[in-house]
């Protein structure tokens, strides 16, 4: 896996240094000690309170499902973690002993949709070239980026898709490609927004199972956004029920019961 | 510089055809060689970032710049066009960031305002004849200085592409994804809008502001149907722009038609050809979305 030079730290985060770190570059199983520590997080957009007083922890090796009605602020929370919107409160990241370098936080992000149409002259290889390296994509893939792309695609059973056009992929294949993209460089925090492009319930379930498998192979915390609690309950370790505030948090069964009581 | 110009004139002048004996045609040919790759590079990104209406607005906005330049009695009103285009580009990116939804309405308002202001100022100052020249362009308007400027813009555009092509293309796919990869989305968008403004304004005097956007967008739109990846896309767009540019320039000489319009018709013919070769890929994003859901 490569670390693109100059990948900056997400601006809303404070990275808490840890002097006991071992330097491990290769992806490895979760150490269980990397901690994303969020306290009293709030977001206001154009004078409106979108998120208020959120406090939670995310641990590597865990899948947290973020559920809530439309307009609850789920995507805004992802954008806050990505550093796209100004926040109040604090986000800290404590790297555990398996975390590769002292002052690094890589956030992998899988967006809801990509702005391309079926005619777009864009291949999966192009997508890796665009995200991974300094070499402009019109010069093709460098050997290091190609190797990283091959490795990442293999993780999601999509190695054969490297030279396919994005417009020729099925919804499920595109989603796997986007997931592979977010694995290179190996992320500490993986944020998956709810897919909007052509994925049926069965496809979505398969996709979530793939995420669950990766959770055990990479040292990362996973946040999975969904409006459908039942769909994510099977793979999530914990569920956050969000509607501007964090209304419930805990194991899926517990949160289900709590929401049902509302 | 002088040496280069002499060299170019004697090189093309040695060709056996009629058109090559005219100095302005030799300049125009050079202009095509500079503008075609520049517009292919920019046009592919304009299409990818869905900024076609934006670049069209910039072209039409030039009219207001021209009007202001004439009223202010500038020796070279072109500079007022450039300043106006840059101002509009900055304003547009700012407005677009604030309210995404109303972007096309706001663009429409800017276009209407600029065109109306330009027509009013030009007729008040008794210079309506300039209006037609700028609307349809004039190949005689190509000067050595203009070409030098165009060459500089081409070099700058290539240098920018080397460093920021990935960032820009990724922003077009998904701004949040680009941001998560360390792209400073707002800067990249603003910088690109400025480049479009400068490039479009450089070429308006000879293509004409009515058709400038067609020359920007058509080669890219045709290339889109023929290419399957990013590299092919740029190569096809540049080849089509170059062929349409050279073909349009030379045929306009023999047909005695405005050069800009002739070049654009050539580009449109390439679009039609690409459509016939690959009709399946001509779908707009609206079509694609309809088939996805």
XYZ file of C-alpha atoms in Angstrom:
555
model
C 0.000 0.000 0.000
C 1.269 3.448 -0.767
C 0.793 6.657 1.141
C 0.341 9.512 -1.287
C 2.821 12.247 -0.517
C 1.229 15.335 0.928
C -2.029 13.753 2.070
C -2.880 16.305 4.755
C -4.401 15.617 8.122
C -8.166 16.147 8.209
C -8.529 19.668 9.538
C -11.164 19.000 12.185
C -8.964 16.425 13.901
C -6.329 16.640 16.565
C -3.898 13.739 16.358
C -2.716 12.632 19.765
C 0.867 11.430 19.427
C 1.822 8.092 20.868
C 5.516 7.498 21.458
C 5.238 3.754 21.926
C 4.324 3.156 18.287
C 5.894 0.491 16.199
C 6.369 1.479 12.572
C 4.261 -0.904 10.504
C 3.509 0.068 6.922
C 1.692 -3.027 5.645
C -2.034 -3.375 6.325
C -2.681 -5.670 9.252
C -5.427 -6.874 11.522
C -6.949 -4.327 13.891
C -4.997 -3.679 17.078
C -8.175 -2.650 18.890
C -6.491 0.371 20.437
C -6.842 3.066 17.780
C -9.461 5.458 19.039
C -11.408 8.221 17.386
C -12.666 10.323 20.227
C -15.468 12.798 19.451
C -16.852 15.131 22.106
C -19.736 17.626 21.901
C -19.562 17.840 18.158
C -21.930 20.345 16.600
C -22.419 21.652 13.074
C -24.282 24.762 11.965
C -24.932 25.362 8.287
C -26.333 28.744 7.180
C -27.418 29.499 10.732
C -29.275 26.208 11.159
C -28.234 23.611 13.696
C -27.702 20.393 11.743
C -25.862 18.405 14.406
C -25.809 19.053 18.101
C -23.790 17.757 21.017
C -22.592 14.439 19.604
C -20.150 12.489 21.747
C -18.936 9.051 20.775
C -15.883 6.850 20.294
C -14.929 4.762 17.283
C -12.503 1.877 17.681
C -10.476 0.059 15.071
C -11.948 -3.331 14.209
C -15.504 -2.153 14.853
C -18.301 -1.408 12.423
C -20.559 1.379 13.543
C -23.804 1.821 11.654
C -25.080 5.366 11.481
C -28.840 5.273 11.002
C -31.572 7.863 11.094
C -34.330 9.410 8.997
C -33.633 11.451 5.866
C -32.237 14.844 6.805
C -31.042 13.584 10.196
C -27.520 14.819 9.500
C -25.846 11.496 8.682
C -23.998 12.776 5.634
C -23.192 16.010 7.457
C -21.525 13.996 10.205
C -19.334 12.294 7.594
C -18.524 15.695 6.100
C -17.619 16.983 9.562
C -15.225 14.058 10.087
C -13.761 14.686 6.626
C -13.174 18.313 7.546
C -15.509 19.801 4.941
C -17.681 21.758 7.339
C -16.628 23.772 10.390
C -17.462 22.139 13.701
C -17.778 23.012 17.348
C -16.528 20.502 19.916
C -13.542 18.266 19.355
C -12.337 15.257 17.375
C -9.218 13.470 18.508
C -7.436 10.504 17.051
C -5.269 8.286 19.251
C -3.191 5.830 17.256
C -2.816 2.406 18.880
C 0.404 0.357 18.960
C -0.278 -1.064 15.501
C -0.716 2.339 13.917
C 1.931 2.933 11.243
C 3.263 6.386 11.996
C 2.981 8.807 14.837
C 1.183 11.688 13.235
C -1.026 10.290 10.586
C -4.728 9.834 10.118
C -5.929 8.503 6.800
C -9.664 8.649 6.229
C -11.042 6.412 3.508
C -14.281 7.668 2.064
C -16.847 5.955 -0.146
C -19.237 8.568 -1.549
C -22.940 8.115 -2.245
C -22.444 8.600 -5.933
C -19.929 9.645 -8.551
C -20.734 12.382 -11.014
C -20.173 10.512 -14.248
C -22.477 9.240 -16.924
C -22.462 5.951 -18.781
C -20.659 7.520 -21.718
C -17.770 8.827 -19.630
C -14.346 7.794 -20.963
C -13.162 6.731 -17.554
C -11.815 3.351 -16.493
C -11.272 1.850 -13.063
C -7.528 2.294 -13.672
C -8.147 6.005 -14.341
C -9.948 6.278 -11.035
C -6.915 4.889 -9.204
C -4.588 7.178 -11.168
C -6.729 10.191 -10.248
C -6.754 9.420 -6.540
C -3.437 7.777 -5.914
C -0.621 9.646 -7.443
C 0.958 12.842 -8.578
C 1.326 11.554 -12.126
C -1.526 13.027 -14.179
C -4.062 10.355 -15.125
C -3.687 11.039 -18.861
C -0.168 9.578 -18.650
C -1.591 6.301 -17.376
C -0.840 4.319 -14.234
C 2.612 4.289 -12.699
C 3.889 0.869 -11.624
C 3.514 1.601 -7.916
C -0.056 2.840 -8.327
C -0.916 -0.158 -10.495
C 0.443 -2.535 -7.857
C -1.519 -0.760 -5.132
C -4.659 -0.812 -7.293
C -4.255 -4.537 -7.981
C -3.863 -5.273 -4.281
C -6.841 -3.166 -3.265
C -9.087 -4.549 -5.991
C -8.126 -8.105 -5.025
C -9.304 -7.350 -1.472
C -12.820 -6.776 -2.803
C -12.750 -9.590 -5.415
C -12.555 -7.054 -8.227
C -9.047 -7.528 -9.642
C -10.554 -8.290 -13.048
C -12.231 -4.874 -13.214
C -9.060 -2.744 -13.490
C -9.381 -1.995 -17.185
C -13.163 -1.803 -17.381
C -15.008 1.422 -18.101
C -16.954 2.765 -15.108
C -20.058 3.075 -17.282
C -19.949 -0.675 -18.007
C -19.909 -1.718 -14.345
C -22.975 -2.916 -12.484
C -24.034 -1.032 -9.362
C -22.477 -3.701 -7.136
C -19.211 -3.721 -9.073
C -18.935 0.068 -8.914
C -19.519 -0.018 -5.186
C -16.743 -2.593 -4.746
C -14.385 -0.492 -6.857
C -15.114 2.559 -4.707
C -14.465 0.465 -1.620
C -11.141 -0.719 -3.056
C -10.254 2.890 -3.814
C -10.818 3.840 -0.190
C -8.471 1.050 0.969
C -5.462 2.595 -0.749
C -3.712 4.060 1.190
C -4.755 1.848 4.084
C -7.224 3.955 6.118
C -7.492 4.394 9.861
C -11.087 5.433 9.551
C -13.361 4.207 6.766
C -16.502 6.224 6.098
C -19.106 4.653 3.828
C -21.984 6.799 2.745
C -25.128 5.010 1.676
C -24.831 3.966 -1.977
C -27.350 5.654 -4.272
C -26.360 4.147 -7.576
C -28.209 1.039 -8.700
C -27.831 -1.389 -5.826
C -30.759 -3.601 -4.825
C -31.327 -4.988 -1.330
C -29.489 -8.260 -2.065
C -26.567 -6.382 -3.608
C -26.412 -4.090 -0.615
C -26.390 -7.053 1.774
C -23.493 -8.639 -0.143
C -21.647 -5.333 -0.053
C -22.051 -5.032 3.712
C -20.785 -8.596 4.165
C -17.688 -7.642 2.190
C -17.155 -4.654 4.479
C -17.493 -6.961 7.480
C -14.793 -9.227 6.029
C -12.408 -6.312 5.465
C -12.937 -5.069 8.988
C -10.936 -8.055 10.246
C -8.086 -7.493 7.767
C -7.418 -3.778 8.101
C -6.579 -1.769 11.186
C -9.499 0.608 10.809
C -12.760 1.747 12.311
C -15.719 1.578 9.911
C -18.691 3.919 9.844
C -21.586 2.731 7.708
C -24.379 5.154 6.864
C -27.825 3.778 6.166
C -31.431 4.845 6.430
C -32.371 1.202 6.889
C -31.495 -0.196 10.298
C -32.524 -3.764 9.439
C -30.085 -3.851 6.512
C -27.037 -2.927 8.582
C -27.987 -4.602 11.866
C -26.490 -7.932 10.809
C -22.981 -6.605 10.176
C -22.740 -3.719 12.633
C -21.156 -4.072 16.051
C -22.840 -0.912 17.211
C -25.601 1.331 15.956
C -25.876 5.099 16.371
C -29.373 6.387 15.870
C -29.062 9.978 14.795
C -31.611 12.712 14.371
C -29.647 15.923 14.791
C -28.665 14.535 18.191
C -27.445 11.067 19.043
C -30.739 9.545 20.250
C -29.492 6.025 20.865
C -26.180 4.175 20.714
C -25.325 0.568 21.445
C -25.541 -2.981 20.066
C -28.058 -3.313 17.191
C -30.673 -5.270 19.166
C -30.613 -2.735 21.982
C -30.983 0.250 19.681
C -33.766 -1.489 17.757
C -35.679 -1.960 20.994
C -35.100 1.619 22.045
C -36.255 3.088 18.743
C -39.268 0.805 18.742
C -40.263 2.242 22.114
C -40.211 5.802 20.753
C 10.534 36.035 -31.482
C 10.993 37.845 -34.761
C 13.068 34.944 -36.052
C 10.339 32.469 -35.141
C 7.716 34.528 -36.932
C 9.887 34.798 -40.064
C 10.480 31.073 -39.954
C 6.771 30.265 -39.650
C 5.809 32.587 -42.493
C 8.432 31.206 -44.877
C 7.649 27.611 -43.864
C 3.902 27.880 -44.524
C 4.427 30.337 -47.409
C 6.372 27.615 -49.208
C 3.254 25.440 -49.388
C 1.819 25.298 -52.900
C -1.779 26.302 -52.025
C -3.447 29.683 -52.517
C -4.355 30.277 -48.909
C -0.742 29.859 -47.780
C 0.220 33.006 -49.661
C -1.775 35.232 -47.334
C -0.071 36.461 -44.179
C -3.281 36.493 -42.137
C -3.980 32.864 -43.045
C -0.531 31.841 -41.893
C -1.161 33.597 -38.573
C -4.577 31.991 -38.327
C -3.097 28.540 -38.886
C -0.702 29.113 -36.020
C -3.621 30.300 -33.903
C -5.431 27.024 -34.632
C -2.363 25.005 -33.647
C -2.241 26.811 -30.316
C -5.973 27.030 -29.591
C -6.921 23.457 -30.529
C -4.872 21.648 -27.858
C -5.695 24.360 -25.315
C -9.419 24.077 -25.954
C -9.292 20.275 -26.035
C -7.595 20.208 -22.640
C -9.994 22.717 -21.126
C -13.076 21.483 -22.990
C -12.772 17.908 -21.710
C -12.737 19.242 -18.156
C -15.590 21.683 -18.810
C -17.703 18.736 -19.956
C -16.547 16.523 -17.067
C -17.257 19.179 -14.451
C -20.614 20.031 -16.053
C -19.567 23.625 -16.652
C -20.819 23.900 -20.228
C -23.369 26.572 -19.389
C -20.771 28.382 -17.302
C -18.306 28.661 -20.182
C -21.139 29.721 -22.488
C -22.007 32.495 -20.049
C -18.375 33.602 -20.006
C -18.388 33.853 -23.789
C -21.520 35.986 -23.869
C -20.365 38.078 -20.931
C -17.511 39.293 -23.126
C -20.028 41.606 -24.777
C -20.379 43.694 -21.626
C -16.598 43.818 -21.283
C -16.333 45.046 -24.842
C -18.981 47.708 -24.219
C -17.190 48.941 -21.126
C -13.863 49.004 -22.961
C -15.332 51.046 -25.810
C -17.121 53.524 -23.539
C -13.965 53.940 -21.443
C -12.149 54.678 -24.740
C -9.502 52.036 -24.142
C -7.084 51.699 -27.056
C -7.534 47.939 -26.734
C -11.053 47.128 -25.429
C -10.032 43.471 -25.315
C -8.471 44.106 -21.905
C -11.840 45.196 -20.553
C -13.301 41.944 -21.908
C -10.660 39.983 -20.070
C -11.189 41.873 -16.822
C -14.959 41.402 -17.083
C -14.630 37.677 -17.808
C -12.303 37.202 -14.825
C -14.691 39.127 -12.574
C -17.661 37.042 -13.773
C -15.698 33.812 -13.269
C -14.805 34.741 -9.686
C -18.335 35.865 -8.922
C -19.828 32.709 -10.419
C -17.659 30.298 -8.449
C -18.480 32.242 -5.312
C -22.221 32.164 -5.974
C -22.094 28.477 -6.915
C -20.445 27.578 -3.636
C -23.080 29.472 -1.682
C -26.161 28.125 -3.440
C -25.666 25.038 -5.523
C -29.278 24.593 -6.537
C -29.860 27.898 -8.297
C -26.612 27.838 -10.275
C -28.154 27.674 -13.746
C -30.673 30.402 -12.967
C -27.914 32.660 -11.675
C -25.827 31.939 -14.775
C -28.797 32.826 -16.970
C -29.197 36.116 -15.138
C -25.501 36.959 -15.541
C -25.629 36.144 -19.226
C -28.725 38.267 -19.849
C -27.320 41.156 -17.854
C -23.968 41.098 -19.656
C -25.447 40.834 -23.126
C -27.955 43.632 -22.477
C -25.310 45.882 -20.947
C -22.938 45.230 -23.850
C -25.535 45.979 -26.528
C -26.640 49.144 -24.756
C -23.134 50.527 -24.233
C -22.047 49.712 -27.770
C -25.049 51.353 -29.432
C -24.859 54.410 -27.132
C -21.268 54.954 -28.232
C -22.207 54.478 -31.888
C -20.081 51.368 -32.250
C -22.720 48.830 -33.189
C -20.553 47.676 -36.095
C -18.096 46.219 -33.585
C -20.951 44.149 -32.228
C -21.179 41.987 -35.339
C -17.399 41.574 -35.541
C -17.279 40.197 -32.031
C -20.428 38.134 -32.404
C -19.158 36.124 -35.362
C -15.422 36.719 -35.043
C -12.880 37.889 -37.580
C -9.821 35.976 -38.594
C -8.150 39.285 -39.486
C -8.246 40.083 -35.775
C -5.355 37.707 -35.079
C -2.192 39.616 -34.207
C 1.333 38.583 -33.303
C 0.734 39.801 -29.759
C -2.469 37.794 -29.525
C -0.646 34.660 -30.668
C 2.171 35.187 -28.177
C -0.455 35.554 -25.455
C -2.206 32.391 -26.621
C 1.102 30.494 -26.567
C 1.712 31.628 -23.005
C -1.799 30.554 -21.930
C -1.262 27.155 -23.576
C 2.029 26.659 -21.713
C 0.450 27.719 -18.433
C -2.524 25.398 -19.021
C -0.220 22.433 -19.681
C 1.839 23.203 -16.581
C -1.346 23.475 -14.504
C -2.668 20.225 -15.972
C 0.555 18.462 -15.038
C 0.103 19.397 -11.424
C -3.674 19.626 -11.001
C -5.321 17.459 -13.636
C -6.034 14.671 -11.126
C -7.382 17.067 -8.527
C -9.685 18.762 -11.028
C -11.035 15.564 -12.585
C -11.605 14.032 -9.149
C -13.479 17.146 -8.047
C -15.790 16.638 -11.027
C -16.498 13.074 -9.897
C -17.147 13.850 -6.264
C -16.015 16.923 -4.337
C -16.038 15.159 -0.955
C -13.954 12.285 -2.313
C -11.507 14.827 -3.744
C -11.403 16.618 -0.398
C -10.676 13.345 1.425
C -7.667 12.936 -0.885
C -6.220 16.264 0.112
C -7.586 18.294 -2.828
C -8.385 21.892 -1.933
C -11.618 21.827 -3.857
C -12.501 25.534 -3.700
C -9.067 26.618 -4.951
C -9.045 24.093 -7.760
C -12.530 25.127 -8.919
C -11.715 28.828 -8.811
C -8.393 28.374 -10.563
C -10.020 26.393 -13.346
C -12.795 28.969 -13.777
C -10.116 31.647 -14.211
C -8.284 29.560 -16.794
C -11.522 29.067 -18.756
C -12.191 32.816 -18.594
C -8.741 33.706 -19.931
C -8.672 31.024 -22.645
C -12.154 31.863 -23.917
C -11.435 35.587 -24.021
C -8.187 35.038 -25.919
C -9.951 33.254 -28.755
C -13.234 35.220 -28.932
C -11.897 37.893 -31.352
C -11.535 35.384 -34.177
C -14.036 32.605 -33.395
C -16.764 34.992 -32.231
C -18.542 34.980 -28.908
C -21.662 33.274 -30.290
C -19.727 30.149 -31.176
C -16.777 30.131 -28.808
C -18.451 27.653 -26.496
C -19.214 25.310 -29.375
C -15.522 25.201 -30.269
C -14.751 24.487 -26.624
C -17.347 21.781 -26.080
C -17.953 20.005 -29.418
C -14.526 18.331 -29.820
C -14.700 17.089 -26.219
C -18.286 15.894 -26.660
C -17.341 13.986 -29.824
C -14.173 12.570 -28.235
C -16.221 11.333 -25.300
C -18.077 8.938 -27.536
C -14.930 7.538 -29.147
C -12.573 7.256 -26.186
C -12.665 4.645 -23.487
C -10.201 6.127 -21.002
C -8.765 9.458 -19.893
C -5.737 9.376 -22.143
C -7.702 8.521 -25.286
C -10.223 11.204 -24.363
C -7.600 13.951 -24.467
C -5.927 12.596 -27.596
C -9.246 12.348 -29.460
C -10.400 15.784 -28.320
C -7.130 17.418 -29.403
C -7.130 15.582 -32.750
C -10.727 16.550 -33.497
C -10.190 20.183 -32.453
C -7.062 20.373 -34.582
C -8.629 18.761 -37.642
C -11.791 20.847 -37.358
C -9.673 23.963 -36.804
C -7.392 23.444 -39.800
C -10.192 22.129 -42.029
C -12.532 24.952 -41.029
C -9.886 27.622 -41.512
C -8.871 26.498 -44.996
C -12.389 25.810 -46.215
C -13.537 29.211 -44.926
C -10.867 30.735 -47.175
C -12.221 29.026 -50.288
C -15.905 29.319 -49.393
C -15.523 32.920 -48.248
C -17.342 32.194 -44.971
C -16.619 33.351 -41.392
C -13.834 31.176 -39.996
C -15.335 30.615 -36.540
C -18.630 29.326 -37.911
C -16.876 27.099 -40.438
C -14.640 25.554 -37.773
C -17.642 24.897 -35.551
C -19.507 23.231 -38.431
C -16.524 20.937 -38.960
C -16.527 20.107 -35.250
C -20.272 19.432 -35.397
C -19.671 17.094 -38.340
C -17.153 15.180 -36.209
C -19.721 14.984 -33.451
C -22.253 13.523 -35.887
C -19.658 11.051 -37.127
C -18.798 9.970 -33.587
C -22.496 9.588 -32.883
C -22.906 7.284 -35.858
C -19.874 5.215 -34.876
C -20.874 4.900 -31.223
C -24.548 5.829 -30.839
C -24.776 3.893 -27.584
C -22.394 6.225 -25.824
C -24.128 9.436 -26.819
C -26.331 9.248 -23.727
C -26.480 12.236 -21.447
C -26.230 11.855 -17.705
C -30.015 12.100 -17.552
C -30.307 8.999 -19.716
C -27.724 7.189 -17.623
C -29.514 7.993 -14.404
C -32.838 6.862 -15.802
C -31.403 3.469 -16.704
C -29.720 3.077 -13.341
C -32.726 3.485 -11.126
